[in-house]
Amino acid sequence: MTDLRLPHRLTAPEPGWTVQADVVVVGSGIAGLTTALEARKAGRVLVVTKTFLDESSTAWAQGGIAAALHPEDSPEQHLHDTLVAGVGLCDETAVRALVTEGPKRVRELGALGANFERTPEGEIALTREGGHLRDRIAHAGGDATGREISRALIEALHAVKEDPGIEVVEHALVIDVLTDTTDHACGVNLHVIGEGQRDGVGAALGRAVVLATGGLGQVYASTTNPPVATGDGVAAALRAGVDVADLEFVQFHPTVLWLGRSAHGQQPLISEALRGEGAVLRDVEGRRFMVGRHPLAELAPRDVVAQGVISAMTETGAEHVWLDARHLPADFLEQRFPTIVARCRKHHFDPATMLIPVAPAQHYASGGVRTDLRGRSSVPGLYACGEVSCTGVHGANRLASNSLLEGLVFGHRIAADLAEQLPPQSEPVARAGSAGALDPAARVFIQGALTAGAGVVRSANSLSTAASSLAQLAAERRSDVLTTESWETANLHAVGALLVRHASLREETRGGHWRDDFPDRDDRRWRGHLISSLTGDGTVRTRFEELP
Ligand code: SIN
């Protein structure tokens, strides 16, 4: 295996301004906002976010948030379903924390102001999604659960905004994690656009740093993730020498509205909850191909449905399959799925009367910055929460609607840890280099390389072609122009190259990872995690940690 180097590193830009807090939280989805609100109990909090406070993957989440809230459900059953979806690689202790603390946290979120749909008796209404053997998904605004959760958390944050102990900086891209002489995290470098006196490169110093930057979906040509999801947190953590795990386990959502071959960037998600309410999948010849493939048919775990969709597309030679909701009443569809109905109609499909063309697209990174049960990374003082993290709850494939829950539960856990111990503020030491930058025009080629080489189906050949293209781009597309776009492009390159490396090494098919040349799960060789970190000589080292 050839050495993996990150894009060339630049002389670290001198910060033009400095802001100070006890805890610096980077990101404003459910993970960042929950951590920020709770960490206020530990000290002064600064939230920095790349665009606006309300722009995050959370805000785009449709289906909902999973928790064993029904009297006939239990955390034990939620644990079971999560472990099955994670195909042998979940950390059972982390999942246990998720599912046992989940119900209380979801109720608290309701009490904070998140308007979950309710039953006539006033209980949180629950629906079902793939891989869940019980109705367990709380939802809001029909299919606008994430938007409602984001609204409620931001409102709670504004309620304490009079409090000088919480500050927000928007339009701030995290460049690097700052560390002191003992390699303890003590802040971040930021690139801020047009925030008054805080403009250009600055430093946000803190006694602890929490990365809650979300996913990396923009590394693919087609994704459900918003444009801000460029893997900044994983890339910054990697440059700081932090352990990054399981990056090969990318989840592809099986039902994303198919808008033609040339569609690029964020694509409209058609929530699994629609299948939870009875919609079915058909190939282009009208056959229900999931029946017989799995006992749960269309509600099998997401990787199984994505594989079924790809097989149906291959067998029929079509570029999509159909989602059929025509048997559901039109008024029910409009009231239960207003976002989806509006998006479909915008593209001239009426779900009440027409078949909807869908195909898989990138949706979620199950791996990320490796953390323990308190959200601590391998670098002291640096925490990670939400999609950027790898807490062990998802294993090889995340169970539907466990992602919002993870941000919520682990946000509380991180805040509890911060309340117990916050070290004194230390001084960052100058590092030899900072994030490199790549010509933003390289972005589309990075996306092309990942999509062709490390998509739903991969092989040694496709991955090696992707690795060569990425190496060539790193050499040919260096840039010394420091803009948000050039840093983002370098971040996409770094996480893309690491993802391809992990995917090449893992010679088996498991969960979200499907190798054409190794079609079976191989517990003898691959029951464990691939973990990478940057070494002192600037190369990335990858090790395999076998599970006991
Ligand atoms: C969906 O609504 O289908 C997505 C939910 C999730 O990703 O957990």
Coordinates of C-alpha atoms and ligand atoms in Angstrom, one line a residue:
M1 CA 0.0 0.0 0.0
T2 CA 1.4 3.4 -1.0
D3 CA 1.9 6.2 1.5
L4 CA -1.1 8.4 2.0
R5 CA -0.2 12.1 2.4
L6 CA -2.7 14.9 3.0
P7 CA -2.8 17.8 0.5
H8 CA 0.3 20.0 0.8
R9 CA 0.4 22.0 3.9
L10 CA 0.9 25.8 4.1
T11 CA 2.5 28.1 6.5
A12 CA -0.1 28.5 9.2
P13 CA -1.9 31.9 8.7
E14 CA -1.4 34.3 11.6
P15 CA -4.7 34.8 13.3
G16 CA -5.8 38.4 12.9
W17 CA -8.2 38.3 15.9
T18 CA -8.8 36.0 18.9
V19 CA -12.0 35.1 20.8
Q20 CA -12.0 33.2 24.1
A21 CA -14.4 30.9 25.8
D22 CA -14.3 27.9 28.1
V23 CA -15.8 25.5 25.5
V24 CA -15.6 26.0 21.7
V25 CA -18.4 24.1 19.9
V26 CA -17.9 23.8 16.1
G27 CA -21.2 23.1 14.3
S28 CA -24.9 23.9 14.8
G29 CA -26.9 20.7 14.2
I30 CA -28.5 18.8 16.9
A31 CA -25.1 17.6 18.3
G32 CA -23.6 21.1 18.4
L33 CA -26.6 22.9 19.7
T34 CA -27.3 20.3 22.4
T35 CA -23.7 20.3 23.5
A36 CA -23.6 24.1 23.6
L37 CA -26.8 24.4 25.6
E38 CA -25.7 21.8 28.1
A39 CA -22.1 22.9 28.3
R40 CA -23.1 26.3 29.4
K41 CA -23.4 24.7 32.9
A42 CA -19.6 24.1 32.7
G43 CA -18.6 27.6 31.5
R44 CA -18.7 30.1 28.8
V45 CA -19.6 28.6 25.4
L46 CA -18.7 29.8 21.9
V47 CA -20.6 28.2 19.0
V48 CA -19.0 28.6 15.6
T49 CA -20.9 27.5 12.4
K50 CA -20.0 27.5 8.8
T51 CA -22.9 29.4 7.3
F52 CA -26.0 30.1 9.4
L53 CA -27.0 28.7 12.8
D54 CA -30.0 26.9 11.2
E55 CA -28.1 25.3 8.3
S56 CA -27.0 21.8 9.1
S57 CA -27.8 18.2 8.1
T58 CA -30.1 18.1 11.1
A59 CA -32.3 20.7 9.5
W60 CA -32.7 18.4 6.4
A61 CA -33.6 15.3 8.4
Q62 CA -37.1 14.0 7.5
G63 CA -37.9 10.7 9.1
G64 CA -37.4 11.4 12.7
I65 CA -35.6 10.4 15.9
A66 CA -35.7 6.9 17.2
A67 CA -36.4 6.0 20.8
A68 CA -38.2 3.2 22.7
L69 CA -41.1 5.3 23.8
H70 CA -44.0 2.9 23.2
P71 CA -45.1 0.9 26.3
E72 CA -44.7 -2.3 24.2
D73 CA -41.2 -1.3 23.1
S74 CA -38.0 -1.4 25.2
P75 CA -34.4 -0.2 25.1
E76 CA -33.4 -3.8 24.9
Q77 CA -35.4 -4.2 21.6
H78 CA -33.9 -1.0 20.2
L79 CA -30.5 -2.3 21.2
H80 CA -31.2 -5.6 19.3
D81 CA -32.3 -3.8 16.1
T82 CA -29.3 -1.4 16.2
L83 CA -26.8 -4.3 16.6
V84 CA -28.4 -6.2 13.7
A85 CA -28.2 -3.1 11.4
G86 CA -24.5 -2.5 12.5
V87 CA -23.6 -6.1 11.3
G88 CA -21.2 -7.1 14.1
L89 CA -19.2 -3.9 14.4
C90 CA -21.3 -1.8 16.9
D91 CA -19.8 -1.1 20.4
E92 CA -22.6 -2.7 22.5
T93 CA -21.8 -0.4 25.5
A94 CA -22.2 2.7 23.4
V95 CA -25.4 1.4 21.9
R96 CA -26.7 0.6 25.3
A97 CA -26.1 4.2 26.4
L98 CA -27.8 5.4 23.3
V99 CA -31.0 3.4 23.7
T100 CA -31.4 3.6 27.5
E101 CA -30.8 7.4 27.7
G102 CA -32.6 8.1 24.4
P103 CA -36.3 8.0 25.6
K104 CA -35.6 10.5 28.4
R105 CA -33.6 12.8 26.1
V106 CA -36.4 12.8 23.4
R107 CA -39.0 13.7 26.1
E108 CA -36.8 16.5 27.3
L109 CA -36.5 17.8 23.8
G110 CA -40.3 17.8 23.6
A111 CA -40.4 19.7 26.9
L112 CA -37.8 22.2 25.5
G113 CA -40.3 23.0 22.7
A114 CA -39.8 20.5 19.8
N115 CA -43.3 20.0 18.6
F116 CA -43.4 16.3 18.0
E117 CA -46.6 14.9 16.5
R118 CA -48.9 13.5 19.3
T119 CA -51.5 10.8 19.6
P120 CA -55.1 11.9 20.6
E121 CA -54.0 10.9 24.1
G122 CA -51.1 13.3 24.0
E123 CA -48.3 10.8 23.7
I124 CA -45.5 11.3 21.2
A125 CA -46.8 9.6 18.0
L126 CA -44.5 6.9 16.6
T127 CA -43.9 5.4 13.1
R128 CA -41.6 2.7 11.7
E129 CA -38.6 2.8 9.5
G130 CA -36.3 0.2 8.0
G131 CA -34.6 -2.3 10.4
H132 CA -36.9 -1.4 13.3
L133 CA -39.1 -4.2 14.6
R134 CA -41.3 -1.7 16.5
D135 CA -42.9 1.7 15.9
R136 CA -40.2 3.8 17.3
I137 CA -39.7 7.0 15.2
A138 CA -40.9 10.3 16.7
H139 CA -41.6 12.9 14.0
A140 CA -42.6 16.5 13.6
G141 CA -44.1 18.8 11.0
G142 CA -45.0 15.6 9.1
D143 CA -41.7 14.9 7.4
A144 CA -39.8 18.0 8.7
T145 CA -38.6 16.6 12.0
G146 CA -35.0 17.9 11.7
R147 CA -36.2 21.4 10.9
E148 CA -38.5 21.4 13.9
I149 CA -35.7 20.1 16.2
S150 CA -33.3 22.7 14.9
R151 CA -35.9 25.5 15.4
A152 CA -36.6 24.4 19.0
L153 CA -32.9 24.2 19.9
I154 CA -32.0 27.6 18.3
E155 CA -35.0 29.2 20.1
A156 CA -33.6 27.8 23.4
L157 CA -30.2 29.2 22.5
H158 CA -31.7 32.6 21.7
A159 CA -33.5 32.5 25.1
V160 CA -30.1 32.4 26.7
K161 CA -28.5 34.8 24.2
E162 CA -28.9 37.6 26.7
D163 CA -26.5 35.6 28.7
P164 CA -23.0 36.8 27.8
G165 CA -21.9 33.2 28.5
I166 CA -23.1 32.0 25.1
E167 CA -21.8 33.5 21.9
V168 CA -22.3 32.5 18.3
V169 CA -20.1 33.2 15.3
E170 CA -21.6 32.4 11.9
H171 CA -19.9 32.1 8.5
A172 CA -16.9 30.5 10.2
L173 CA -15.1 27.6 8.6
V174 CA -12.9 25.6 11.0
I175 CA -9.4 25.3 9.6
D176 CA -7.3 23.5 12.2
V177 CA -7.5 22.3 15.8
L178 CA -5.0 24.2 17.9
T179 CA -2.9 22.3 20.4
D180 CA -0.5 23.3 23.2
T181 CA 3.0 22.0 24.1
T182 CA 1.4 18.9 25.7
D183 CA -0.7 18.2 22.6
H184 CA -3.9 19.1 24.4
A185 CA -6.6 20.8 22.2
C186 CA -6.9 24.5 23.2
G187 CA -8.9 26.1 20.4
V188 CA -9.4 26.2 16.6
N189 CA -8.3 28.4 13.8
L190 CA -11.2 29.8 11.8
H191 CA -11.8 31.5 8.5
V192 CA -14.6 34.0 8.9
I193 CA -16.3 35.9 6.2
G194 CA -17.7 39.3 6.9
E195 CA -18.6 39.2 10.6
G196 CA -17.6 42.8 11.5
Q197 CA -14.2 42.9 13.3
R198 CA -13.9 39.2 13.1
D199 CA -13.0 38.8 9.4
G200 CA -10.5 36.5 7.8
V201 CA -8.4 34.1 9.8
G202 CA -8.8 34.2 13.6
A203 CA -8.4 32.0 16.6
A204 CA -11.1 30.8 18.9
L205 CA -9.4 29.6 22.1
G206 CA -11.1 27.3 24.6
R207 CA -10.3 24.9 27.4
A208 CA -12.0 22.2 25.4
V209 CA -13.1 21.9 21.8
V210 CA -16.1 20.0 20.5
L211 CA -16.3 19.1 16.8
A212 CA -19.9 18.8 15.7
T213 CA -19.4 19.6 12.0
G214 CA -21.6 16.9 10.5
G215 CA -20.9 14.7 7.5
L216 CA -18.9 14.5 4.4
G217 CA -21.5 13.8 1.7
Q218 CA -20.2 16.4 -0.7
V219 CA -17.3 14.1 -1.4
Y220 CA -19.8 12.3 -3.7
A221 CA -21.5 13.7 -6.8
S222 CA -24.9 12.9 -5.5
T223 CA -25.9 13.1 -1.8
T224 CA -28.8 14.0 0.5
N225 CA -26.4 16.2 2.5
P226 CA -26.4 20.0 2.3
P227 CA -23.5 21.9 0.6
V228 CA -21.9 22.5 4.0
A229 CA -21.2 18.8 4.5
T230 CA -17.6 18.8 3.3
G231 CA -15.9 16.7 6.0
D232 CA -14.2 19.7 7.6
G233 CA -14.3 18.1 11.1
V234 CA -12.8 14.8 10.1
A235 CA -10.1 16.5 8.0
A236 CA -9.1 19.0 10.8
A237 CA -9.1 16.1 13.4
L238 CA -6.9 14.1 11.1
R239 CA -4.4 16.9 10.7
A240 CA -4.3 17.2 14.5
G241 CA -3.2 13.6 14.8
V242 CA -6.6 12.3 16.0
D243 CA -7.7 8.7 15.4
V244 CA -10.3 8.4 12.6
A245 CA -12.2 5.1 12.3
D246 CA -14.6 3.2 10.0
L247 CA -14.5 5.7 7.2
E248 CA -15.3 3.0 4.6
F249 CA -18.8 2.6 6.0
V250 CA -20.7 5.1 3.9
Q251 CA -24.5 4.7 4.0
F252 CA -26.3 5.2 0.7
H253 CA -30.0 6.0 1.1
P254 CA -32.0 3.7 -1.2
T255 CA -34.8 6.2 -2.0
V256 CA -33.5 9.5 -3.2
L257 CA -35.5 11.3 -6.0
W258 CA -33.8 10.4 -9.3
L259 CA -33.6 13.6 -11.4
G260 CA -31.5 12.3 -14.2
R261 CA -27.9 11.4 -14.8
S262 CA -26.6 15.0 -14.8
A263 CA -28.1 15.9 -11.3
H264 CA -25.3 16.9 -9.0
G265 CA -24.9 17.9 -5.4
Q266 CA -27.7 17.7 -2.8
Q267 CA -30.7 15.6 -4.0
P268 CA -34.2 15.4 -2.5
L269 CA -34.6 12.6 0.0
I270 CA -37.7 10.5 0.0
S271 CA -37.9 9.5 3.6
E272 CA -37.9 5.8 4.6
A273 CA -41.0 6.8 6.7
L274 CA -43.0 6.8 3.5
R275 CA -42.2 3.1 3.2
G276 CA -42.9 2.9 6.9
E277 CA -46.5 4.1 6.1
G278 CA -46.9 1.5 3.3
A279 CA -45.2 2.7 0.1
V280 CA -43.5 -0.1 -1.9
L281 CA -40.6 -0.4 -4.3
R282 CA -41.0 -1.7 -7.8
D283 CA -38.5 -2.2 -10.6
V284 CA -39.2 -0.4 -13.9
E285 CA -41.2 -3.4 -15.1
G286 CA -43.5 -3.1 -12.1
R287 CA -42.3 -6.0 -9.9
R288 CA -41.9 -5.7 -6.1
F289 CA -38.3 -6.8 -6.0
M290 CA -37.8 -6.6 -2.1
V291 CA -40.4 -9.3 -1.4
G292 CA -38.4 -12.5 -1.0
R293 CA -35.1 -10.7 -0.6
H294 CA -35.6 -10.0 3.2
P295 CA -38.4 -10.9 5.6
L296 CA -39.0 -7.1 6.2
A297 CA -39.2 -6.5 2.4
E298 CA -39.1 -2.7 1.8
L299 CA -38.4 -2.2 5.6
A300 CA -35.3 -4.2 5.7
P301 CA -32.1 -2.4 7.0
R302 CA -31.0 0.4 4.6
D303 CA -28.0 -1.4 3.2
V304 CA -30.2 -4.4 2.2
V305 CA -32.7 -2.2 0.5
A306 CA -29.9 -0.2 -1.3
Q307 CA -28.4 -3.5 -2.5
G308 CA -31.9 -4.6 -3.7
V309 CA -32.4 -1.4 -5.6
I310 CA -29.0 -1.7 -7.3
S311 CA -29.7 -5.3 -8.3
A312 CA -33.1 -4.3 -9.7
M313 CA -31.5 -1.5 -11.7
T314 CA -28.8 -3.9 -13.0
E315 CA -31.3 -6.6 -13.9
T316 CA -33.5 -4.2 -15.8
G317 CA -30.8 -1.9 -17.2
A318 CA -32.6 1.1 -15.7
E319 CA -31.1 4.0 -13.9
H320 CA -33.7 4.0 -11.2
V321 CA -36.6 2.0 -9.6
W322 CA -40.1 3.2 -8.7
L323 CA -41.4 4.1 -5.3
D324 CA -45.2 3.4 -5.3
A325 CA -47.4 5.4 -2.8
R326 CA -50.4 5.6 -5.1
H327 CA -52.5 3.3 -2.8
L328 CA -52.1 5.8 0.1
P329 CA -54.9 8.5 0.3
A330 CA -53.9 11.8 -1.2
D331 CA -54.9 13.9 1.8
F332 CA -52.9 11.5 4.1
L333 CA -49.8 12.0 1.9
E334 CA -50.1 15.8 1.9
Q335 CA -50.6 16.0 5.7
R336 CA -48.0 13.4 6.7
F337 CA -45.3 14.1 4.1
P338 CA -45.7 17.8 3.1
T339 CA -42.0 18.3 2.3
I340 CA -41.8 15.2 0.1
V341 CA -45.0 15.9 -1.7
A342 CA -43.9 19.5 -2.4
R343 CA -40.5 18.4 -3.7
C344 CA -41.9 15.7 -5.9
R345 CA -44.5 18.1 -7.4
K346 CA -41.8 20.7 -8.0
H347 CA -40.2 18.0 -10.3
H348 CA -43.6 17.2 -11.8
F349 CA -44.3 13.9 -9.9
D350 CA -47.4 13.6 -7.9
P351 CA -46.9 10.8 -5.4
A352 CA -50.7 10.3 -5.0
T353 CA -51.2 9.4 -8.7
M354 CA -47.7 8.7 -10.1
L355 CA -44.8 6.4 -9.5
I356 CA -41.7 8.2 -8.1
P357 CA -38.3 7.5 -9.6
V358 CA -35.7 6.8 -6.9
A359 CA -32.1 5.6 -6.8
P360 CA -29.5 5.3 -4.0
A361 CA -27.4 8.4 -3.1
Q362 CA -24.8 9.1 -0.4
H363 CA -26.6 9.8 2.9
Y364 CA -24.5 9.3 6.0
A365 CA -20.9 8.6 7.2
S366 CA -21.1 5.8 9.8
G367 CA -17.4 6.3 10.7
G368 CA -15.5 9.5 11.7
V369 CA -13.5 10.8 14.7
R370 CA -13.2 7.9 17.1
T371 CA -14.5 8.7 20.5
D372 CA -15.1 7.0 23.8
L373 CA -18.4 6.9 25.7
R374 CA -18.0 10.5 26.8
G375 CA -17.3 11.8 23.3
R376 CA -13.5 12.2 23.9
S377 CA -11.2 11.8 21.0
S378 CA -7.7 10.4 21.2
V379 CA -6.4 14.0 21.6
P380 CA -7.1 15.3 25.1
G381 CA -9.5 18.2 25.2
L382 CA -10.9 17.4 21.8
Y383 CA -14.4 15.9 21.6
A384 CA -16.6 14.9 18.7
C385 CA -20.3 14.6 18.5
G386 CA -22.9 13.6 15.9
E387 CA -22.1 12.5 12.3
V388 CA -18.5 13.7 12.5
S389 CA -17.8 11.2 15.3
C390 CA -17.5 7.4 15.5
T391 CA -18.9 6.6 18.9
G392 CA -19.4 3.0 18.0
V393 CA -23.2 3.1 17.9
H394 CA -23.5 2.6 14.2
G395 CA -21.0 -0.1 13.4
A396 CA -21.0 -0.9 9.7
N397 CA -24.4 0.6 9.0
R398 CA -26.5 3.0 11.0
L399 CA -30.1 2.1 11.9
A400 CA -32.6 4.6 10.5
S401 CA -33.2 7.7 12.8
N402 CA -30.5 6.8 15.2
S403 CA -28.4 9.7 14.0
L404 CA -30.4 12.6 15.6
L405 CA -30.6 10.5 18.7
E406 CA -26.8 10.0 18.8
G407 CA -26.3 13.8 18.6
L408 CA -28.7 14.3 21.4
V409 CA -27.5 11.6 23.8
F410 CA -23.8 12.2 23.3
G411 CA -24.2 16.0 23.4
H412 CA -25.4 15.5 27.0
R413 CA -22.6 13.0 27.7
I414 CA -20.0 15.4 26.5
A415 CA -21.4 18.3 28.5
A416 CA -21.5 16.1 31.6
D417 CA -17.8 15.3 31.1
L418 CA -17.0 19.0 30.6
A419 CA -18.8 19.9 33.8
E420 CA -16.6 17.4 35.7
Q421 CA -13.3 18.5 34.4
L422 CA -12.2 21.5 32.4
P423 CA -8.5 22.1 32.3
P424 CA -7.0 25.6 32.5
Q425 CA -6.7 27.5 29.2
S426 CA -3.3 26.8 27.6
E427 CA -1.4 28.5 24.8
P428 CA -1.5 27.1 21.3
V429 CA 1.9 26.3 19.9
A430 CA 2.8 27.2 16.3
R431 CA 2.7 24.2 14.1
A432 CA 4.9 23.6 11.0
G433 CA 1.9 23.8 8.8
S434 CA -1.8 24.2 8.5
A435 CA -4.5 22.8 6.2
G436 CA -3.5 22.8 2.6
A437 CA -5.7 24.3 0.0
L438 CA -6.7 22.9 -3.4
D439 CA -8.1 24.7 -6.4
P440 CA -11.9 24.6 -6.0
A441 CA -12.2 23.5 -9.6
A442 CA -10.8 20.1 -8.4
R443 CA -13.9 19.5 -6.3
V444 CA -15.9 18.0 -9.2
F445 CA -13.1 15.6 -10.0
I446 CA -12.8 14.5 -6.4
Q447 CA -16.6 13.8 -6.5
G448 CA -16.2 12.0 -9.8
A449 CA -13.4 9.8 -8.4
L450 CA -15.3 8.8 -5.3
T451 CA -18.6 8.2 -7.1
A452 CA -17.1 6.0 -9.7
G453 CA -14.6 4.3 -7.4
A454 CA -16.1 4.1 -3.9
G455 CA -19.9 4.2 -4.5
V456 CA -22.5 1.6 -3.3
V457 CA -20.4 -1.1 -5.1
R458 CA -16.6 -1.0 -5.0
S459 CA -13.8 -3.3 -6.1
A460 CA -10.0 -3.3 -5.8
N461 CA -9.9 -2.0 -9.4
S462 CA -12.4 0.8 -8.9
L463 CA -10.7 1.9 -5.7
S464 CA -7.2 1.9 -7.1
T465 CA -8.4 4.1 -10.0
A466 CA -10.0 6.5 -7.5
A467 CA -6.8 6.5 -5.4
S468 CA -4.6 7.3 -8.5
S469 CA -7.0 10.1 -9.5
L470 CA -6.9 11.7 -6.1
A471 CA -3.1 11.5 -5.9
Q472 CA -2.8 13.2 -9.2
L473 CA -5.3 15.9 -8.2
A474 CA -3.3 16.6 -5.0
A475 CA -0.1 17.1 -7.1
E476 CA -1.7 19.2 -9.9
R477 CA -4.3 21.3 -8.1
R478 CA -2.4 22.9 -5.3
S479 CA -3.5 26.4 -4.5
D480 CA -2.0 29.1 -2.4
V481 CA -5.3 31.1 -2.6
L482 CA -6.9 30.8 0.8
T483 CA -10.7 30.9 0.5
T484 CA -13.4 28.9 2.2
E485 CA -13.8 26.9 -1.1
S486 CA -10.1 26.1 -1.4
W487 CA -9.9 24.8 2.2
E488 CA -13.1 22.9 1.7
T489 CA -11.7 21.3 -1.4
A490 CA -8.6 20.2 0.5
N491 CA -10.8 18.7 3.2
L492 CA -12.9 16.8 0.7
H493 CA -9.7 15.5 -0.8
A494 CA -8.3 14.4 2.6
V495 CA -11.5 12.6 3.7
G496 CA -12.0 11.1 0.2
A497 CA -8.5 9.7 0.0
L498 CA -8.8 8.2 3.5
L499 CA -12.2 6.7 2.7
V500 CA -10.8 5.1 -0.4
R501 CA -7.8 3.8 1.5
H502 CA -10.1 2.2 4.1
A503 CA -12.4 0.8 1.5
S504 CA -9.4 -0.8 -0.4
L505 CA -8.1 -2.4 2.7
R506 CA -11.4 -3.9 3.8
E507 CA -11.6 -6.9 1.6
E508 CA -15.2 -8.0 2.5
T509 CA -18.8 -7.0 2.1
R510 CA -20.5 -5.8 5.3
G511 CA -23.2 -3.2 6.0
G512 CA -22.8 -0.1 4.0
H513 CA -19.6 -1.4 2.5
W514 CA -20.2 -3.6 -0.6
R515 CA -17.2 -5.1 -2.4
D516 CA -17.9 -6.7 -5.8
D517 CA -14.7 -8.7 -5.6
F518 CA -15.3 -9.9 -2.0
P519 CA -19.1 -10.4 -2.0
D520 CA -19.2 -12.0 1.5
R521 CA -18.9 -10.9 5.1
D522 CA -15.6 -12.3 6.4
D523 CA -15.6 -12.4 10.2
R524 CA -12.4 -14.4 10.3
R525 CA -10.4 -11.5 8.8
W526 CA -12.5 -8.4 9.2
R527 CA -14.4 -8.4 12.5
G528 CA -12.9 -5.1 13.7
H529 CA -12.1 -1.5 12.9
L530 CA -9.8 0.3 10.5
I531 CA -8.3 3.3 12.3
S532 CA -6.1 5.9 10.8
S533 CA -4.0 8.8 12.2
L534 CA -1.4 11.1 10.9
T535 CA 2.2 10.4 11.9
G536 CA 5.0 12.8 12.6
D537 CA 6.5 12.4 9.1
G538 CA 3.2 13.6 7.5
T539 CA 2.0 10.2 6.3
V540 CA -1.3 8.6 7.4
R541 CA -0.9 5.3 9.2
T542 CA -3.8 2.8 9.2
R543 CA -4.1 -0.1 11.7
F544 CA -6.7 -2.8 12.1
E545 CA -8.1 -3.4 15.6
E546 CA -9.7 -6.8 15.9
L547 CA -12.7 -7.1 18.2
P548 CA -12.3 -9.5 21.1
Ligands
SIN1 C1 -35.2 9.1 6.3 O1 -36.0 9.8 6.6 O2 -35.3 8.1 5.5 C2 -33.8 9.3 6.8 C3 -33.7 9.0 8.2 C4 -32.3 8.7 8.6 O3 -31.4 8.9 7.9 O4 -32.1 8.2 9.7

